[in-house]
Amino acid sequence: MKSIIFATLTSLALAARPFLNEADTGIDEALADVPQGTLPPLEDIVGLPDFEWAARHYMNTSAYTYYRNGAAGEWAYRNNLEAFQRYTAKPRVLRDNSKIESTFTTSILGHNFSAPFYISPCARGALANERAELGLVEGAYQGDILYIPSDFSSLPLKELAAARPSNGSQVMWQQVYLDASNDTATKAHFKEIEQSGARAIVFTVDSAGPGVRHRAQRYAAGSADADYSAFTWQYYQKLQNFTTLPVVIKGIQTVEDAKMAVKYKAPAIVLSNHGGRNFDSSPSGFEVALEIHQEAPEIFKQIEVYADGGVRYGSDVLKMLALGVRAVGLGRPFMYANAYSTEGVAKAVELLKAEIASDAAHLGLSSLKDIGPQYFKWTPNNWYS
Ligand SMILES: Cc1cc2nc3c(=O)[nH]c(=O)nc-3n(C[C@H](O)[C@H](O)[C@H](O)COP(=O)(O)O)c2cc1C
Ligand SMILES: *[C@@H]1O[C@H](CO)[C@@H](O)[C@H](O)[C@H]1NC(C)=O
Ligand SMILES: *[C@@H]1O[C@H](CO)[C@@H](O)[C@H](O)[C@H]1NC(C)=O
Ligand SMILES: *[C@@H]1O[C@H](CO)[C@@H](O)[C@H](O)[C@H]1NC(C)=O
Ligand SMILES: *[C@@H]1O[C@H](CO)[C@@H](O)[C@H](O)[C@H]1NC(C)=O
Ligand SMILES: *[C@@H]1O[C@H](CO)[C@@H](O)[C@H](O)[C@H]1NC(C)=O
């Protein structure tokens, strides 16, 4: 008897806290008629998670798996998504929010954009749409946000550069993977990036070895991942001398390394665990931001700090900004939106802007610039326990 009760309680507890890769907001029922292999009409997409639903129905399993997969049991990937929900807002009321939408402009390393979020570098844009990264370049331009193409983009750097308006009015950066044993190749690559017109180089350092990717392996989705490498902080210092462009470090996962980045004069860092794709047990960018907020908040003033991982809603963006993060990156949502090419990417930008405005108003902000840690409780809630 006891064990039956126990088993029932256990299953109830489990049932009370399922992991929802796509939270249930009724899309399965609403789009039940959309056949596998086709995209639902763009007007039926009401939030960023819907783009994943659309891409999952449209792309073949191996292509979808390449975007979706995380490392090993995908606990770090799931944690990226869930970490935001552990912290509840402290909304203030009776505040004038009538101008909230006009306060989004954000300067990122001196370049002005219309919002404090950007498109994170993700490989293989052609898996979702034959126009590949062109939709990301154009969608970012329409939405007036930053796009950082991946070193493993489907299209060559030259074609990405050519897709920007010729008057130079679109600022893009460029992500790189490097080979520590070949400075000649690195210098040539940096020269090529400078000539392409990119305004900063983003050096990814969270790919310290091959990723363990069970889901990708199962569906032969391949994985453009790293080999073991000899990178050090001294190497980063040397690297900065190879180019006149700022070299941003992507993949900082501790307050200790954020301090190292300050010491080694990085202009900016990205708090990131690569979307949970490389190391199960790695913290989400948001958790690292919280750690810096608690242990060395001055870092947010000493250098520019960006962060990514699991951002899907306006409230996620606001939680990052509240801690001192200057700009927030999104990877998978834009890759899925790119199934619709430019229109989809531009719509994703608009949806997220609208959510940020609504959530900021409900938080009690008159200006997005007023956001700070006082707008959230930084002790975990018990929503799921
Ligand atoms: C399909 C895919 C490919 C990626 N490729 C790269 C890459 O080439 N270089 C890189 O620095 N990060 C890469 N990332 C990591 C993203 O830049 C970013 O850190 C991550 O996607 C953020 O998490 P999110 O997807 O939950 O938004 C990739 C992520 C995905 C999903
Ligand atoms: C960016 O915006 C600021 C504040 O609105 C403005 O002072 C500055 O001139 C702008 N910079 C550029 C490069 O447009
Ligand atoms: C899946 O789709 C991608 C992108 O269109 C294509 O390159 C690939 O060959 C497809 N794979 C399978 C198994 O159909
Ligand atoms: C640059 O070119 C684009 C596309 O042709 C145009 O929309 C934009 O207004 C131009 N910007 C400036 C500053 O000239
Ligand atoms: C280094 O890179 C250059 C340029 O890409 C290439 O020609 C050369 O063979 C590489 N050297 C080694 C030792 O791999
Ligand atoms: C980089 O260049 C600066 C200025 O030219 C020089 O002082 C410094 O030693 C160089 N650093 C490395 C690691 O090469």
Short mmCIF file of C-alpha atoms and ligand atoms in Angstrom, two decimals:
data_model
loop_
_atom_site.label_atom_id
_atom_site.label_comp_id
_atom_site.label_asym_id
_atom_site.label_seq_id
_atom_site.Cartn_x
_atom_site.Cartn_y
_atom_site.Cartn_z
CA MET A 1 0.00 0.00 0.00
CA LYS A 2 2.73 2.37 1.08
CA SER A 3 4.67 1.75 -2.10
CA ILE A 4 1.57 2.35 -4.24
CA ILE A 5 1.02 5.70 -2.56
CA PHE A 6 4.68 6.50 -2.98
CA ALA A 7 4.64 5.55 -6.65
CA THR A 8 1.53 7.67 -7.19
CA LEU A 9 3.07 10.65 -5.46
CA THR A 10 6.25 10.25 -7.48
CA SER A 11 4.39 10.16 -10.76
CA LEU A 12 2.33 13.14 -9.67
CA ALA A 13 5.48 15.04 -8.82
CA LEU A 14 6.95 14.13 -12.19
CA ALA A 15 3.71 15.03 -13.93
CA ALA A 16 3.72 18.39 -12.19
CA ARG A 17 7.08 19.25 -13.61
CA PRO A 18 7.56 18.02 -17.15
CA PHE A 19 10.25 19.55 -19.31
CA LEU A 20 8.52 21.33 -22.14
CA ASN A 21 10.87 22.01 -24.99
CA GLU A 22 7.96 23.87 -26.50
CA ALA A 23 5.64 25.17 -23.75
CA ASP A 24 1.99 24.24 -24.34
CA THR A 25 0.18 27.33 -25.59
CA GLY A 26 -2.18 25.45 -27.89
CA ILE A 27 -0.21 25.48 -31.13
CA ASP A 28 -0.58 21.71 -31.68
CA GLU A 29 -4.35 22.07 -31.75
CA ALA A 30 -4.43 25.35 -33.66
CA LEU A 31 -2.11 24.13 -36.42
CA ALA A 32 -3.21 20.49 -36.44
CA ASP A 33 -3.92 20.70 -40.19
CA VAL A 34 -0.41 21.76 -41.19
CA PRO A 35 1.11 18.71 -42.93
CA GLN A 36 4.64 17.54 -42.14
CA GLY A 37 7.14 19.06 -44.59
CA THR A 38 5.30 22.38 -44.94
CA LEU A 39 5.52 25.69 -43.11
CA PRO A 40 2.46 27.18 -41.39
CA PRO A 41 1.46 30.65 -42.58
CA LEU A 42 3.75 33.24 -40.98
CA GLU A 43 0.74 35.10 -39.57
CA ASP A 44 -0.03 32.09 -37.37
CA ILE A 45 3.29 32.51 -35.56
CA VAL A 46 2.60 34.41 -32.33
CA GLY A 47 5.83 33.98 -30.35
CA LEU A 48 9.42 32.86 -30.77
CA PRO A 49 8.81 29.25 -29.62
CA ASP A 50 6.34 28.86 -32.52
CA PHE A 51 9.23 29.12 -34.97
CA GLU A 52 10.64 25.92 -33.52
CA TRP A 53 7.29 24.19 -33.98
CA ALA A 54 7.23 25.41 -37.59
CA ALA A 55 10.82 24.37 -38.30
CA ARG A 56 10.32 20.98 -36.65
CA HIS A 57 7.40 20.32 -39.00
CA TYR A 58 9.13 21.72 -42.07
CA MET A 59 12.74 20.55 -41.88
CA ASN A 60 13.77 16.91 -42.19
CA THR A 61 14.74 15.18 -38.95
CA SER A 62 18.46 15.35 -39.50
CA ALA A 63 18.46 19.07 -40.35
CA TYR A 64 16.14 19.95 -37.44
CA THR A 65 18.28 17.82 -35.12
CA TYR A 66 21.41 19.75 -36.06
CA TYR A 67 19.80 22.99 -34.84
CA ARG A 68 18.02 21.50 -31.87
CA ASN A 69 20.64 19.27 -30.30
CA GLY A 70 22.54 19.87 -27.09
CA ALA A 71 25.42 18.06 -25.41
CA ALA A 72 24.92 14.55 -24.00
CA GLY A 73 21.63 14.30 -22.02
CA GLU A 74 20.85 17.94 -22.91
CA TRP A 75 20.54 18.93 -19.24
CA ALA A 76 22.53 22.11 -19.84
CA TYR A 77 20.34 22.94 -22.85
CA ARG A 78 17.19 22.41 -20.76
CA ASN A 79 18.64 24.42 -17.91
CA ASN A 80 19.32 27.32 -20.30
CA LEU A 81 15.59 27.43 -21.07
CA GLU A 82 14.37 26.87 -17.53
CA ALA A 83 16.80 29.02 -15.53
CA PHE A 84 14.86 32.21 -16.32
CA GLN A 85 11.65 30.83 -14.79
CA ARG A 86 13.27 30.38 -11.37
CA TYR A 87 13.25 34.14 -10.83
CA THR A 88 10.05 36.11 -10.35
CA ALA A 89 9.55 39.77 -11.13
CA LYS A 90 8.88 42.59 -8.64
CA PRO A 91 6.51 44.61 -10.82
CA ARG A 92 5.86 48.22 -9.86
CA VAL A 93 2.58 49.89 -10.74
CA LEU A 94 1.29 53.39 -11.49
CA ARG A 95 4.33 54.35 -13.49
CA ASP A 96 4.12 56.22 -16.82
CA ASN A 97 5.14 53.75 -19.54
CA SER A 98 3.68 55.61 -22.53
CA LYS A 99 7.12 56.17 -24.13
CA ILE A 100 8.60 52.75 -23.39
CA GLU A 101 8.97 51.73 -27.04
CA SER A 102 11.15 54.74 -27.83
CA THR A 103 13.78 53.78 -25.23
CA PHE A 104 15.14 50.60 -26.81
CA THR A 105 18.11 52.05 -28.71
CA THR A 106 21.27 50.30 -27.58
CA SER A 107 24.88 51.03 -28.39
CA ILE A 108 27.00 47.91 -28.79
CA LEU A 109 30.73 48.67 -28.97
CA GLY A 110 29.80 52.13 -30.18
CA HIS A 111 27.31 51.05 -32.86
CA ASN A 112 23.67 51.99 -32.41
CA PHE A 113 20.95 49.38 -32.83
CA SER A 114 17.20 49.52 -32.32
CA ALA A 115 17.13 46.94 -29.53
CA PRO A 116 19.29 45.26 -26.88
CA PHE A 117 19.31 41.85 -28.59
CA TYR A 118 21.15 40.32 -31.51
CA ILE A 119 21.46 37.21 -33.67
CA SER A 120 24.10 34.85 -32.24
CA PRO A 121 26.47 33.12 -34.64
CA CYS A 122 25.07 29.75 -35.77
CA ALA A 123 26.51 27.43 -38.41
CA ARG A 124 24.68 26.05 -41.47
CA GLY A 125 21.87 28.45 -42.30
CA ALA A 126 21.16 26.51 -45.48
CA LEU A 127 19.61 23.66 -43.49
CA ALA A 128 16.44 25.73 -42.92
CA ASN A 129 16.18 27.67 -46.18
CA GLU A 130 18.01 27.57 -49.50
CA ARG A 131 18.78 31.30 -49.22
CA ALA A 132 20.83 30.32 -46.18
CA GLU A 133 22.20 33.28 -44.18
CA LEU A 134 20.84 35.91 -46.61
CA GLY A 135 17.60 35.86 -44.62
CA LEU A 136 19.52 36.56 -41.43
CA VAL A 137 21.51 39.44 -42.95
CA GLU A 138 18.38 41.02 -44.44
CA GLY A 139 16.14 40.33 -41.44
CA ALA A 140 18.69 41.88 -39.10
CA TYR A 141 18.87 44.94 -41.34
CA GLN A 142 15.08 45.32 -41.48
CA GLY A 143 14.85 44.96 -37.72
CA ASP A 144 17.92 47.18 -37.18
CA ILE A 145 19.68 44.68 -34.92
CA LEU A 146 23.17 43.18 -34.91
CA TYR A 147 23.88 39.90 -36.70
CA ILE A 148 27.09 38.00 -36.04
CA PRO A 149 27.57 35.37 -38.78
CA SER A 150 29.26 32.08 -37.84
CA ASP A 151 32.65 31.03 -39.20
CA PHE A 152 30.80 27.89 -40.36
CA SER A 153 28.06 29.72 -42.24
CA SER A 154 26.71 28.01 -45.34
CA LEU A 155 27.62 31.09 -47.42
CA PRO A 156 31.16 32.47 -47.73
CA LEU A 157 32.04 35.73 -45.97
CA LYS A 158 32.14 37.59 -49.31
CA GLU A 159 28.51 36.75 -50.07
CA LEU A 160 27.36 37.75 -46.60
CA ALA A 161 29.14 41.09 -46.99
CA ALA A 162 27.64 41.62 -50.44
CA ALA A 163 24.13 41.13 -49.03
CA ARG A 164 24.46 44.25 -46.87
CA PRO A 165 23.44 47.67 -48.26
CA SER A 166 26.42 49.04 -50.19
CA ASN A 167 26.43 52.35 -48.29
CA GLY A 168 27.75 50.61 -45.19
CA SER A 169 24.67 51.37 -43.12
CA GLN A 170 24.47 47.82 -41.73
CA VAL A 171 26.95 46.91 -39.02
CA MET A 172 27.81 43.21 -38.75
CA TRP A 173 30.48 41.38 -36.78
CA GLN A 174 32.13 38.06 -37.58
CA GLN A 175 32.60 35.01 -35.38
CA VAL A 176 35.77 32.91 -35.70
CA TYR A 177 37.10 29.51 -34.78
CA LEU A 178 40.89 29.51 -34.90
CA ASP A 179 43.80 27.12 -35.12
CA ALA A 180 46.30 27.96 -32.38
CA SER A 181 49.08 26.28 -34.35
CA ASN A 182 48.82 28.38 -37.51
CA ASP A 183 49.21 32.16 -37.07
CA THR A 184 49.65 32.62 -40.82
CA ALA A 185 46.15 31.27 -41.38
CA THR A 186 44.75 33.37 -38.52
CA LYS A 187 46.29 36.58 -39.85
CA ALA A 188 44.98 35.87 -43.35
CA HIS A 189 41.51 35.15 -41.96
CA PHE A 190 41.52 38.39 -39.93
CA LYS A 191 42.58 40.34 -43.03
CA GLU A 192 39.72 38.80 -44.99
CA ILE A 193 37.29 39.77 -42.21
CA GLU A 194 38.58 43.36 -42.09
CA GLN A 195 38.19 43.61 -45.86
CA SER A 196 34.64 42.27 -45.66
CA GLY A 197 33.68 45.33 -43.63
CA ALA A 198 32.87 43.48 -40.40
CA ARG A 199 33.32 45.78 -37.40
CA ALA A 200 34.40 43.29 -34.73
CA ILE A 201 35.71 39.76 -34.43
CA VAL A 202 34.06 37.35 -32.02
CA PHE A 203 36.47 34.66 -30.88
CA THR A 204 34.65 31.58 -29.56
CA VAL A 205 36.47 29.95 -26.65
CA ASP A 206 33.86 27.55 -25.27
CA SER A 207 34.65 24.85 -27.82
CA ALA A 208 37.70 23.47 -26.07
CA GLY A 209 37.22 19.99 -27.48
CA PRO A 210 34.84 17.83 -29.46
CA GLY A 211 31.23 18.11 -28.28
CA VAL A 212 29.41 15.02 -27.00
CA ARG A 213 26.14 15.12 -28.92
CA HIS A 214 23.97 12.04 -28.54
CA ARG A 215 20.94 13.39 -30.41
CA ALA A 216 23.02 14.52 -33.39
CA GLN A 217 24.82 11.20 -33.56
CA ARG A 218 21.54 9.29 -33.58
CA TYR A 219 20.21 11.19 -36.59
CA ALA A 220 23.50 11.57 -38.45
CA ALA A 221 23.11 15.31 -38.11
CA GLY A 222 26.87 15.81 -38.04
CA SER A 223 28.37 18.58 -36.02
CA ALA A 224 30.80 21.29 -36.95
CA ASP A 225 32.71 21.09 -33.73
CA ALA A 226 36.13 21.75 -32.42
CA ASP A 227 39.25 19.73 -31.82
CA TYR A 228 41.47 19.90 -28.72
CA SER A 229 43.41 23.15 -28.80
CA ALA A 230 46.36 25.02 -27.33
CA PHE A 231 44.61 28.36 -26.73
CA THR A 232 45.68 30.40 -23.68
CA TRP A 233 45.12 33.93 -22.38
CA GLN A 234 48.59 34.83 -23.69
CA TYR A 235 47.46 33.65 -27.10
CA TYR A 236 44.41 35.90 -26.85
CA GLN A 237 46.73 38.81 -26.10
CA LYS A 238 48.80 38.03 -29.17
CA LEU A 239 45.65 37.69 -31.23
CA GLN A 240 44.54 41.22 -30.41
CA ASN A 241 47.69 42.44 -32.16
CA PHE A 242 46.79 40.64 -35.39
CA THR A 243 43.96 43.07 -36.16
CA THR A 244 42.74 46.61 -35.70
CA LEU A 245 39.23 45.27 -34.96
CA PRO A 246 38.07 44.64 -31.40
CA VAL A 247 38.30 40.94 -30.51
CA VAL A 248 35.30 39.97 -28.39
CA ILE A 249 35.56 36.75 -26.36
CA LYS A 250 32.53 34.43 -26.65
CA GLY A 251 31.97 31.63 -24.16
CA ILE A 252 32.87 33.03 -20.71
CA GLN A 253 31.30 30.74 -18.07
CA THR A 254 32.61 31.96 -14.69
CA VAL A 255 33.16 35.21 -12.80
CA GLU A 256 36.85 34.22 -12.58
CA ASP A 257 37.23 34.17 -16.36
CA ALA A 258 35.24 37.39 -16.70
CA LYS A 259 37.90 38.95 -14.45
CA MET A 260 40.62 37.45 -16.66
CA ALA A 261 38.97 39.04 -19.69
CA VAL A 262 39.10 42.43 -17.96
CA LYS A 263 42.74 41.83 -17.06
CA TYR A 264 43.59 40.92 -20.65
CA LYS A 265 41.78 44.01 -21.92
CA ALA A 266 38.98 42.35 -23.82
CA PRO A 267 36.64 45.08 -25.13
CA ALA A 268 33.63 42.84 -24.54
CA ILE A 269 32.66 39.30 -23.58
CA VAL A 270 29.75 36.97 -24.28
CA LEU A 271 28.55 34.86 -21.35
CA SER A 272 27.58 31.65 -23.10
CA ASN A 273 27.66 27.86 -22.93
CA HIS A 274 27.14 27.62 -26.69
CA GLY A 275 23.45 26.91 -26.32
CA GLY A 276 24.25 23.90 -24.12
CA ARG A 277 25.76 22.16 -27.15
CA ASN A 278 29.28 21.54 -25.94
CA PHE A 279 29.38 20.59 -22.26
CA ASP A 280 26.53 19.15 -20.23
CA SER A 281 26.76 20.67 -16.72
CA SER A 282 27.90 24.05 -18.05
CA PRO A 283 25.99 27.04 -16.60
CA SER A 284 23.62 29.13 -18.70
CA GLY A 285 24.78 32.60 -19.73
CA PHE A 286 22.07 33.96 -17.46
CA GLU A 287 23.42 32.08 -14.44
CA VAL A 288 26.91 33.40 -15.16
CA ALA A 289 25.48 36.93 -15.32
CA LEU A 290 23.88 36.32 -11.91
CA GLU A 291 27.21 35.09 -10.53
CA ILE A 292 28.97 38.22 -11.78
CA HIS A 293 26.17 40.39 -10.35
CA GLN A 294 26.67 38.75 -6.94
CA GLU A 295 30.46 38.54 -6.84
CA ALA A 296 31.94 41.25 -9.09
CA PRO A 297 29.23 43.57 -10.45
CA GLU A 298 31.86 46.18 -11.39
CA ILE A 299 32.70 44.01 -14.41
CA PHE A 300 29.47 45.15 -16.09
CA LYS A 301 30.91 48.68 -16.04
CA GLN A 302 34.51 47.80 -16.90
CA ILE A 303 33.75 46.07 -20.21
CA GLU A 304 30.66 45.38 -22.29
CA VAL A 305 28.99 42.13 -21.30
CA TYR A 306 26.62 40.25 -23.60
CA ALA A 307 24.98 36.90 -22.87
CA ASP A 308 23.02 34.17 -24.63
CA GLY A 309 21.38 30.78 -24.10
CA GLY A 310 17.70 29.83 -23.91
CA VAL A 311 16.29 33.33 -24.49
CA ARG A 312 12.78 32.91 -25.88
CA TYR A 313 10.60 35.63 -24.28
CA GLY A 314 10.71 39.35 -23.59
CA SER A 315 10.93 38.63 -19.87
CA ASP A 316 14.11 36.56 -20.43
CA VAL A 317 15.74 39.56 -22.10
CA LEU A 318 14.68 41.83 -19.23
CA LYS A 319 16.19 39.49 -16.62
CA MET A 320 19.51 39.59 -18.44
CA LEU A 321 19.43 43.39 -18.75
CA ALA A 322 18.45 43.75 -15.08
CA LEU A 323 21.73 42.11 -14.06
CA GLY A 324 23.80 44.48 -16.21
CA VAL A 325 24.03 42.60 -19.50
CA ARG A 326 24.15 45.12 -22.35
CA ALA A 327 22.87 42.95 -25.20
CA VAL A 328 21.29 39.52 -25.34
CA GLY A 329 21.92 36.93 -28.07
CA LEU A 330 19.51 34.39 -29.55
CA GLY A 331 20.63 31.45 -31.67
CA ARG A 332 18.06 28.74 -32.35
CA PRO A 333 14.96 31.02 -32.51
CA PHE A 334 16.46 32.99 -35.40
CA MET A 335 17.74 29.84 -37.14
CA TYR A 336 14.21 28.39 -37.00
CA ALA A 337 12.67 31.71 -38.09
CA ASN A 338 15.04 31.67 -41.06
CA ALA A 339 12.99 28.77 -42.48
CA TYR A 340 10.84 31.70 -43.71
CA SER A 341 14.02 33.57 -44.72
CA THR A 342 14.00 37.40 -44.36
CA GLU A 343 10.31 37.72 -43.51
CA GLY A 344 10.54 35.18 -40.71
CA VAL A 345 13.68 36.70 -39.20
CA ALA A 346 12.16 40.21 -39.36
CA LYS A 347 8.98 38.90 -37.74
CA ALA A 348 10.98 37.27 -34.93
CA VAL A 349 12.63 40.65 -34.27
CA GLU A 350 9.25 42.40 -34.18
CA LEU A 351 7.68 39.79 -31.88
CA LEU A 352 10.54 40.02 -29.40
CA LYS A 353 10.51 43.83 -29.43
CA ALA A 354 6.77 43.81 -28.74
CA GLU A 355 7.21 41.38 -25.84
CA ILE A 356 10.04 43.40 -24.32
CA ALA A 357 7.89 46.55 -24.50
CA SER A 358 4.89 44.84 -22.94
CA ASP A 359 6.92 43.15 -20.20
CA ALA A 360 8.85 46.35 -19.45
CA ALA A 361 5.56 48.22 -19.06
CA HIS A 362 4.21 45.55 -16.73
CA LEU A 363 7.46 45.68 -14.77
CA GLY A 364 6.82 49.38 -14.15
CA LEU A 365 9.54 50.86 -16.34
CA SER A 366 9.20 54.28 -17.95
CA SER A 367 12.39 53.72 -19.89
CA LEU A 368 14.21 50.48 -20.65
CA LYS A 369 17.36 52.30 -19.49
CA ASP A 370 15.95 52.32 -15.93
CA ILE A 371 16.06 48.55 -15.62
CA GLY A 372 18.12 47.19 -12.74
CA PRO A 373 18.38 44.27 -10.32
CA GLN A 374 15.64 45.73 -8.08
CA TYR A 375 13.01 44.55 -10.60
CA PHE A 376 13.47 40.83 -9.83
CA LYS A 377 13.81 38.59 -6.78
CA TRP A 378 17.16 36.87 -7.10
CA THR A 379 16.33 34.00 -4.77
CA PRO A 380 14.85 31.12 -6.76
CA ASN A 381 11.04 30.79 -6.60
CA ASN A 382 9.25 27.49 -6.04
CA TRP A 383 7.11 27.44 -9.18
CA TYR A 384 8.14 23.92 -10.01
CA SER A 385 8.85 22.34 -6.66
C1 LIG B 1 22.71 25.29 -34.88
C2 LIG B 1 23.68 26.06 -34.06
C3 LIG B 1 24.94 26.33 -34.55
C4 LIG B 1 25.84 27.08 -33.81
N1 LIG B 1 27.05 27.40 -34.36
C5 LIG B 1 27.87 28.23 -33.68
C6 LIG B 1 29.07 28.68 -34.30
O1 LIG B 1 29.38 28.33 -35.43
N2 LIG B 1 29.88 29.50 -33.58
C7 LIG B 1 29.56 29.92 -32.31
O2 LIG B 1 30.31 30.68 -31.70
N3 LIG B 1 28.42 29.53 -31.72
C8 LIG B 1 27.57 28.70 -32.38
N4 LIG B 1 26.39 28.33 -31.79
C9 LIG B 1 26.03 28.87 -30.46
C10 LIG B 1 25.26 30.18 -30.59
O3 LIG B 1 26.09 31.23 -31.00
C11 LIG B 1 24.64 30.61 -29.25
O4 LIG B 1 25.63 30.65 -28.26
C12 LIG B 1 23.50 29.69 -28.79
O5 LIG B 1 22.76 29.24 -29.90
C13 LIG B 1 22.57 30.43 -27.82
O6 LIG B 1 21.58 29.58 -27.34
P1 LIG B 1 20.09 29.52 -27.97
O7 LIG B 1 20.20 28.72 -29.22
O8 LIG B 1 19.31 28.81 -26.91
O9 LIG B 1 19.62 30.92 -28.20
C14 LIG B 1 25.48 27.56 -32.52
C15 LIG B 1 24.21 27.26 -32.02
C16 LIG B 1 23.31 26.53 -32.77
C17 LIG B 1 21.94 26.28 -32.20
C1 LIG B 2 24.26 56.68 -31.21
O1 LIG B 2 23.22 57.21 -30.39
C2 LIG B 2 23.69 58.20 -29.51
C3 LIG B 2 22.58 58.52 -28.53
O2 LIG B 2 21.32 58.53 -29.15
C4 LIG B 2 24.17 59.39 -30.32
O3 LIG B 2 24.64 60.40 -29.46
C5 LIG B 2 25.30 58.93 -31.22
O4 LIG B 2 25.71 59.97 -32.06
C6 LIG B 2 24.88 57.74 -32.08
N1 LIG B 2 26.05 57.19 -32.74
C7 LIG B 2 26.07 56.89 -34.03
C8 LIG B 2 27.36 56.32 -34.56
O5 LIG B 2 25.11 57.07 -34.76
C1 LIG B 3 17.62 17.39 -45.06
O1 LIG B 3 17.54 18.71 -45.52
C2 LIG B 3 18.79 19.32 -45.82
C3 LIG B 3 18.53 20.78 -46.13
O2 LIG B 3 17.59 20.91 -47.13
C4 LIG B 3 19.45 18.55 -46.94
O3 LIG B 3 20.72 19.13 -47.23
C5 LIG B 3 19.63 17.11 -46.54
O4 LIG B 3 20.16 16.35 -47.63
C6 LIG B 3 18.31 16.49 -46.09
N1 LIG B 3 18.58 15.20 -45.51
C7 LIG B 3 17.80 14.16 -45.68
C8 LIG B 3 18.20 12.89 -44.99
O5 LIG B 3 16.80 14.20 -46.37
C1 LIG B 4 21.66 52.83 -47.30
O1 LIG B 4 21.09 51.98 -48.26
C2 LIG B 4 19.86 51.39 -47.87
C3 LIG B 4 19.45 50.35 -48.89
O2 LIG B 4 19.60 50.82 -50.18
C4 LIG B 4 18.82 52.49 -47.66
O3 LIG B 4 17.59 51.92 -47.30
C5 LIG B 4 19.33 53.40 -46.57
O4 LIG B 4 18.43 54.47 -46.38
C6 LIG B 4 20.71 53.94 -46.89
N1 LIG B 4 21.23 54.62 -45.69
C7 LIG B 4 21.91 55.76 -45.76
C8 LIG B 4 22.39 56.28 -44.44
O5 LIG B 4 22.19 56.30 -46.79
C1 LIG B 5 48.77 27.43 -42.26
O1 LIG B 5 47.76 28.05 -43.01
C2 LIG B 5 48.20 28.43 -44.30
C3 LIG B 5 47.15 29.35 -44.92
O2 LIG B 5 45.85 28.84 -44.73
C4 LIG B 5 48.46 27.17 -45.11
O3 LIG B 5 48.87 27.49 -46.42
C5 LIG B 5 49.56 26.38 -44.40
O4 LIG B 5 49.77 25.13 -45.04
C6 LIG B 5 49.22 26.13 -42.94
N1 LIG B 5 50.39 25.62 -42.23
C7 LIG B 5 50.35 24.52 -41.48
C8 LIG B 5 51.61 24.17 -40.76
O5 LIG B 5 49.34 23.85 -41.35
C1 LIG B 6 50.97 43.70 -28.76
O1 LIG B 6 51.37 44.96 -29.24
C2 LIG B 6 51.71 45.86 -28.22
C3 LIG B 6 51.88 47.24 -28.82
O2 LIG B 6 52.50 47.16 -30.07
C4 LIG B 6 52.98 45.34 -27.52
O3 LIG B 6 53.34 46.20 -26.47
C5 LIG B 6 52.64 43.96 -26.93
O4 LIG B 6 53.79 43.38 -26.36
C6 LIG B 6 52.09 43.03 -27.98
N1 LIG B 6 51.61 41.84 -27.29
C7 LIG B 6 51.86 40.62 -27.73
C8 LIG B 6 51.35 39.51 -26.85
O5 LIG B 6 52.41 40.38 -28.77
#
